Amino acid sequence: MTEKHIILKGTFVLTLAAFISRFLGFFYRMYLSHTFGEANVGLYQLIFPVYTLGIAITCAGIQTALSRHVAGYVAKGKKKETDLLLFTSMIYTVFLSVILMLFTQHYAHDIACTLLKEPACKPLLLLLSYCFPFAAIHCCILGYYFGMKQAKIPAWSQLLEQSVRILSVYAVYSFGIRHGQHFSVSVAVLGMIAGEAAAAWYCLHSLNSYSETLSSRKSTDILFLRRLCCLDNLKAFLSLLRFSIPLTVSRIMLTLLQCLEAFSIPWNLQYYGLDRNESLRIYGVLTGMALPCILFPSALTGSLATMILPSVAQIEAENNTQKLRRLIRKVTTTCILLGSTCCILLLLSSSFIGVCLFHSPLASRYIFTLAWICPFLYTNTTFISVLNGIGKAGISLFINMFTILIRIASIYLSIPAYGIRGYLTGLLLSQIFMFCFCFIYLHYHYRFNANRRTAGLT
């Protein structure tokens, strides 16, 4: 199977799984709202920045780095090293996640009162902490399979996680109703734990049926531990760790930005002259109606970015510049065409979506404005994945950091003067900057390498 067919097949599988999961999640949010009420669902939503930040700290960077390194080893025919790297990464991330779990449990009250400003979130945070070790195992194995260009296991684990989460909440709550017990929204957090545990178990179990995995290895434990502690494997893991640090920092900063946006946008809208209720209404329409419409097609580009990273890393390891340039050119063209098509469709249908589906003329205006970022937003996802694939995690971190600064500036400088339009303008400018910088950097990066080869310097 050619590289193109592998990427297309993996993208299709991951995209299908993502669409199904989002479809199930839509009705699940409706169920939670009807069952526990909007106020309790609000408490439940408040803990997600903590959850996302925890994943960013423990395993998000390692997953991407592992995917790239595994792809590089596969290209060199070093399959055994990939297994040892996976095992070493799992030890590191699980250890880190256990520390984070204990930290969250110890400071749950402080996090709830100081960061979230809602003491009622404390019991939810205590339960949430148990998700981190399972998520660490899940993320590492996903990174391993992505590096092997195997999309089937990650897709099924995503569907299993979502299904178990929904069914467990429904089963526990129904059991309680039949026996006269009324559970709080904490049941939804128990569902998160069940989903992560099921996904981690499935991913571990899948290793047993994979021909060259750790669990099917015939060597003795002593020999395995000797190989695990060998100097070469330690060097490989340190290389992976160095590569993952910029990714982890970038993910943490992006997560902190999301938290900052959640608090800062309503506050700065009040500086613009709106009262508290109107500020929250505008923020709710923007984040709960308009942005989900813009981001829904990103399931496709996100899947494409996930599949292209190991392919880029493998071609880079083979030192085949021409092949890599053709791949990047095709993927970039596809993303731009998809983004342009979505932009046109959203511009034409913004009134229908906002008024008929959400019953909000304000949502129509926001969708119309945000539609212009689609060609840049969808392509940038792939550009960042390409940069990570060729080992330029530091450049990726710089781009994300500068993009964050643009968005923060739009919040604190533009919103008080121009209202929410200032923030929307900042979003558009940040995506344009990212697109232009990535495009120019990749163009000159490969042009420079080509000139060096022509001059006989490589």
CSV table of N, CA, C and O in Angstrom, one decimal, residues 373-436:
chain,number,residue,atom,x,y,z
A,373,ILE,N,-11.9,32.3,8.8
A,373,ILE,CA,-10.7,31.7,9.3
A,373,ILE,C,-10.5,30.2,8.9
A,373,ILE,O,-9.5,29.7,9.1
A,374,CYS,N,-11.6,29.7,8.3
A,374,CYS,CA,-11.5,28.2,8.0
A,374,CYS,C,-10.3,27.8,7.1
A,374,CYS,O,-9.7,26.8,7.4
A,375,PRO,N,-10.1,28.5,6.0
A,375,PRO,CA,-8.9,28.0,5.2
A,375,PRO,C,-7.6,28.0,5.9
A,375,PRO,O,-6.8,27.2,5.7
A,376,PHE,N,-7.4,29.0,6.8
A,376,PHE,CA,-6.2,29.1,7.6
A,376,PHE,C,-6.2,28.1,8.7
A,376,PHE,O,-5.2,27.4,9.0
A,377,LEU,N,-7.3,28.0,9.4
A,377,LEU,CA,-7.4,27.2,10.6
A,377,LEU,C,-7.2,25.7,10.3
A,377,LEU,O,-6.4,25.0,10.9
A,378,TYR,N,-7.8,25.2,9.2
A,378,TYR,CA,-7.7,23.8,8.9
A,378,TYR,C,-6.3,23.5,8.3
A,378,TYR,O,-5.8,22.4,8.6
A,379,THR,N,-5.7,24.4,7.6
A,379,THR,CA,-4.4,24.1,7.1
A,379,THR,C,-3.3,24.2,8.1
A,379,THR,O,-2.3,23.5,8.1
A,380,ASN,N,-3.5,25.1,9.1
A,380,ASN,CA,-2.5,25.3,10.2
A,380,ASN,C,-2.4,24.0,11.0
A,380,ASN,O,-1.3,23.7,11.5
A,381,THR,N,-3.4,23.3,11.2
A,381,THR,CA,-3.4,22.1,12.0
A,381,THR,C,-2.4,21.1,11.3
A,381,THR,O,-1.6,20.5,12.0
A,382,THR,N,-2.4,21.0,10.0
A,382,THR,CA,-1.5,20.1,9.3
A,382,THR,C,-0.1,20.7,9.3
A,382,THR,O,0.9,19.9,9.4
A,383,PHE,N,0.1,22.0,9.1
A,383,PHE,CA,1.4,22.6,9.1
A,383,PHE,C,2.1,22.3,10.4
A,383,PHE,O,3.3,22.0,10.4
A,384,ILE,N,1.4,22.5,11.6
A,384,ILE,CA,2.1,22.2,12.9
A,384,ILE,C,2.5,20.8,13.0
A,384,ILE,O,3.5,20.4,13.5
A,385,SER,N,1.6,19.9,12.5
A,385,SER,CA,1.9,18.4,12.5
A,385,SER,C,3.2,18.1,11.7
A,385,SER,O,4.0,17.3,12.0
A,386,VAL,N,3.3,18.8,10.5
A,386,VAL,CA,4.5,18.6,9.6
A,386,VAL,C,5.7,19.1,10.4
A,386,VAL,O,6.8,18.4,10.3
A,387,LEU,N,5.7,20.2,11.0
A,387,LEU,CA,6.8,20.8,11.7
A,387,LEU,C,7.2,19.8,12.8
A,387,LEU,O,8.4,19.6,13.0
A,388,ASN,N,6.3,19.2,13.5
A,388,ASN,CA,6.6,18.3,14.6
A,388,ASN,C,7.2,17.0,13.9
A,388,ASN,O,8.1,16.4,14.5
A,389,GLY,N,6.7,16.6,12.8
A,389,GLY,CA,7.2,15.4,12.1
A,389,GLY,C,8.6,15.5,11.6
A,389,GLY,O,9.3,14.5,11.6
A,390,ILE,N,9.1,16.7,11.2
A,390,ILE,CA,10.4,16.9,10.8
A,390,ILE,C,11.4,17.3,11.9
A,390,ILE,O,12.5,17.6,11.7
A,391,GLY,N,10.8,17.3,13.1
A,391,GLY,CA,11.7,17.5,14.3
A,391,GLY,C,11.8,19.0,14.7
A,391,GLY,O,12.7,19.3,15.5
A,392,LYS,N,11.0,19.8,14.2
A,392,LYS,CA,11.0,21.2,14.5
A,392,LYS,C,10.0,21.6,15.6
A,392,LYS,O,9.2,22.5,15.4
A,393,ALA,N,10.1,20.9,16.7
A,393,ALA,CA,9.2,21.2,17.8
A,393,ALA,C,9.4,22.5,18.4
A,393,ALA,O,8.4,23.2,18.9
A,394,GLY,N,10.6,23.0,18.4
A,394,GLY,CA,10.9,24.3,18.9
A,394,GLY,C,10.3,25.4,18.1
A,394,GLY,O,9.7,26.4,18.6
A,395,ILE,N,10.3,25.3,16.7
A,395,ILE,CA,9.6,26.2,15.9
A,395,ILE,C,8.1,26.2,16.1
A,395,ILE,O,7.5,27.2,16.1
A,396,SER,N,7.6,25.0,16.2
A,396,SER,CA,6.2,24.8,16.5
A,396,SER,C,5.8,25.6,17.8
A,396,SER,O,4.7,26.2,17.9
A,397,LEU,N,6.6,25.4,18.8
A,397,LEU,CA,6.4,26.1,20.1
A,397,LEU,C,6.4,27.6,19.9
A,397,LEU,O,5.5,28.3,20.4
A,398,PHE,N,7.4,28.1,19.2
A,398,PHE,CA,7.5,29.6,18.9
A,398,PHE,C,6.2,30.1,18.2
A,398,PHE,O,5.7,31.1,18.6
A,399,ILE,N,5.8,29.4,17.2
A,399,ILE,CA,4.6,29.8,16.5
A,399,ILE,C,3.4,29.8,17.4
A,399,ILE,O,2.6,30.8,17.3
A,400,ASN,N,3.2,28.8,18.1
A,400,ASN,CA,2.0,28.7,19.0
A,400,ASN,C,2.1,29.8,20.1
A,400,ASN,O,1.0,30.4,20.4
A,401,MET,N,3.3,30.1,20.6
A,401,MET,CA,3.4,31.1,21.6
A,401,MET,C,3.1,32.5,21.0
A,401,MET,O,2.4,33.3,21.7
A,402,PHE,N,3.6,32.8,19.8
A,402,PHE,CA,3.3,34.1,19.2
A,402,PHE,C,1.8,34.2,18.9
A,402,PHE,O,1.2,35.3,19.0
A,403,THR,N,1.2,33.1,18.5
A,403,THR,CA,-0.2,33.1,18.2
A,403,THR,C,-1.0,33.4,19.5
A,403,THR,O,-2.0,34.2,19.5
A,404,ILE,N,-0.6,32.8,20.6
A,404,ILE,CA,-1.2,33.1,21.9
A,404,ILE,C,-1.1,34.6,22.2
A,404,ILE,O,-2.1,35.2,22.7
A,405,LEU,N,0.0,35.2,22.0
A,405,LEU,CA,0.2,36.6,22.3
A,405,LEU,C,-0.7,37.5,21.5
A,405,LEU,O,-1.3,38.4,22.1
A,406,ILE,N,-0.9,37.1,20.3
A,406,ILE,CA,-1.9,37.9,19.5
A,406,ILE,C,-3.3,37.8,20.0
A,406,ILE,O,-4.0,38.8,20.1
A,407,ARG,N,-3.7,36.6,20.4
A,407,ARG,CA,-5.0,36.4,21.0
A,407,ARG,C,-5.2,37.1,22.3
A,407,ARG,O,-6.3,37.7,22.6
A,408,ILE,N,-4.2,37.0,23.2
A,408,ILE,CA,-4.2,37.7,24.5
A,408,ILE,C,-4.3,39.2,24.3
A,408,ILE,O,-5.1,39.9,24.9
A,409,ALA,N,-3.6,39.7,23.3
A,409,ALA,CA,-3.6,41.1,23.0
A,409,ALA,C,-5.0,41.5,22.6
A,409,ALA,O,-5.5,42.6,22.9
A,410,SER,N,-5.6,40.7,21.7
A,410,SER,CA,-7.0,41.1,21.3
A,410,SER,C,-8.0,41.1,22.4
A,410,SER,O,-8.9,41.8,22.3
A,411,ILE,N,-7.8,40.2,23.4
A,411,ILE,CA,-8.7,40.2,24.5
A,411,ILE,C,-8.5,41.5,25.4
A,411,ILE,O,-9.5,42.1,25.7
A,412,TYR,N,-7.3,41.8,25.7
A,412,TYR,CA,-7.1,42.9,26.7
A,412,TYR,C,-7.0,44.3,26.0
A,412,TYR,O,-7.2,45.3,26.7
A,413,LEU,N,-6.7,44.3,24.7
A,413,LEU,CA,-6.6,45.6,24.1
A,413,LEU,C,-7.8,46.0,23.2
A,413,LEU,O,-8.2,47.1,23.1
A,414,SER,N,-8.3,45.0,22.5
A,414,SER,CA,-9.3,45.2,21.5
A,414,SER,C,-10.7,45.1,22.0
A,414,SER,O,-11.6,45.9,21.7
A,415,ILE,N,-11.0,44.2,22.9
A,415,ILE,CA,-12.3,44.0,23.4
A,415,ILE,C,-12.8,45.3,24.1
A,415,ILE,O,-14.0,45.7,23.9
A,416,PRO,N,-12.0,45.8,25.1
A,416,PRO,CA,-12.5,47.0,25.8
A,416,PRO,C,-12.9,48.2,24.8
A,416,PRO,O,-13.7,49.0,25.1
A,417,ALA,N,-12.2,48.2,23.6
A,417,ALA,CA,-12.4,49.3,22.7
A,417,ALA,C,-13.5,49.0,21.6
A,417,ALA,O,-14.3,49.9,21.3
A,418,TYR,N,-13.5,47.8,21.2
A,418,TYR,CA,-14.3,47.4,20.0
A,418,TYR,C,-15.3,46.3,20.3
A,418,TYR,O,-16.1,45.8,19.5
A,419,GLY,N,-15.3,45.8,21.6
A,419,GLY,CA,-16.2,44.7,21.9
A,419,GLY,C,-15.7,43.4,21.4
A,419,GLY,O,-14.6,43.2,21.1
A,420,ILE,N,-16.7,42.4,21.2
A,420,ILE,CA,-16.3,41.1,20.8
A,420,ILE,C,-15.7,41.1,19.4
A,420,ILE,O,-15.0,40.2,19.0
A,421,ARG,N,-16.0,42.1,18.6
A,421,ARG,CA,-15.4,42.2,17.2
A,421,ARG,C,-13.9,42.3,17.3
A,421,ARG,O,-13.2,41.8,16.4
A,422,GLY,N,-13.4,42.9,18.4
A,422,GLY,CA,-11.9,42.9,18.6
A,422,GLY,C,-11.3,41.6,18.8
A,422,GLY,O,-10.3,41.3,18.2
A,423,TYR,N,-12.0,40.7,19.5
A,423,TYR,CA,-11.5,39.4,19.7
A,423,TYR,C,-11.6,38.5,18.5
A,423,TYR,O,-10.7,37.8,18.2
A,424,LEU,N,-12.7,38.7,17.7
A,424,LEU,CA,-12.8,37.9,16.5
A,424,LEU,C,-11.8,38.3,15.5
A,424,LEU,O,-11.2,37.5,14.7
A,425,THR,N,-11.4,39.6,15.4
A,425,THR,CA,-10.4,40.1,14.6
A,425,THR,C,-9.0,39.5,15.0
A,425,THR,O,-8.2,39.1,14.2
A,426,GLY,N,-8.8,39.4,16.3
A,426,GLY,CA,-7.6,38.8,16.8
A,426,GLY,C,-7.5,37.4,16.4
A,426,GLY,O,-6.4,36.9,16.1
A,427,LEU,N,-8.6,36.6,16.5
A,427,LEU,CA,-8.6,35.2,16.1
A,427,LEU,C,-8.1,35.1,14.6
A,427,LEU,O,-7.3,34.2,14.3
A,428,LEU,N,-8.7,35.9,13.8
A,428,LEU,CA,-8.4,35.9,12.3
A,428,LEU,C,-6.9,36.2,12.1
A,428,LEU,O,-6.2,35.5,11.3
A,429,LEU,N,-6.4,37.3,12.7
A,429,LEU,CA,-5.0,37.7,12.5
A,429,LEU,C,-4.1,36.6,13.0
A,429,LEU,O,-3.0,36.3,12.4
A,430,SER,N,-4.4,35.9,14.1
A,430,SER,CA,-3.5,34.9,14.7
A,430,SER,C,-3.4,33.7,13.7
A,430,SER,O,-2.4,33.1,13.5
A,431,GLN,N,-4.5,33.3,13.1
A,431,GLN,CA,-4.5,32.2,12.2
A,431,GLN,C,-3.8,32.6,10.9
A,431,GLN,O,-3.1,31.7,10.3
A,432,ILE,N,-4.0,33.8,10.4
A,432,ILE,CA,-3.2,34.3,9.2
A,432,ILE,C,-1.7,34.3,9.5
A,432,ILE,O,-0.9,33.9,8.6
A,433,PHE,N,-1.3,34.8,10.7
A,433,PHE,CA,0.1,34.8,11.0
A,433,PHE,C,0.6,33.4,11.0
A,433,PHE,O,1.7,33.1,10.4
A,434,MET,N,-0.1,32.4,11.7
A,434,MET,CA,0.4,31.1,11.7
A,434,MET,C,0.6,30.5,10.3
A,434,MET,O,1.6,29.8,10.0
A,435,PHE,N,-0.4,30.7,9.5
A,435,PHE,CA,-0.4,30.2,8.1
A,435,PHE,C,0.8,30.7,7.4
A,435,PHE,O,1.6,29.9,6.7
A,436,CYS,N,1.0,32.0,7.4
A,436,CYS,CA,2.1,32.6,6.6
A,436,CYS,C,3.4,32.2,7.1
A,436,CYS,O,4.3,31.9,6.4
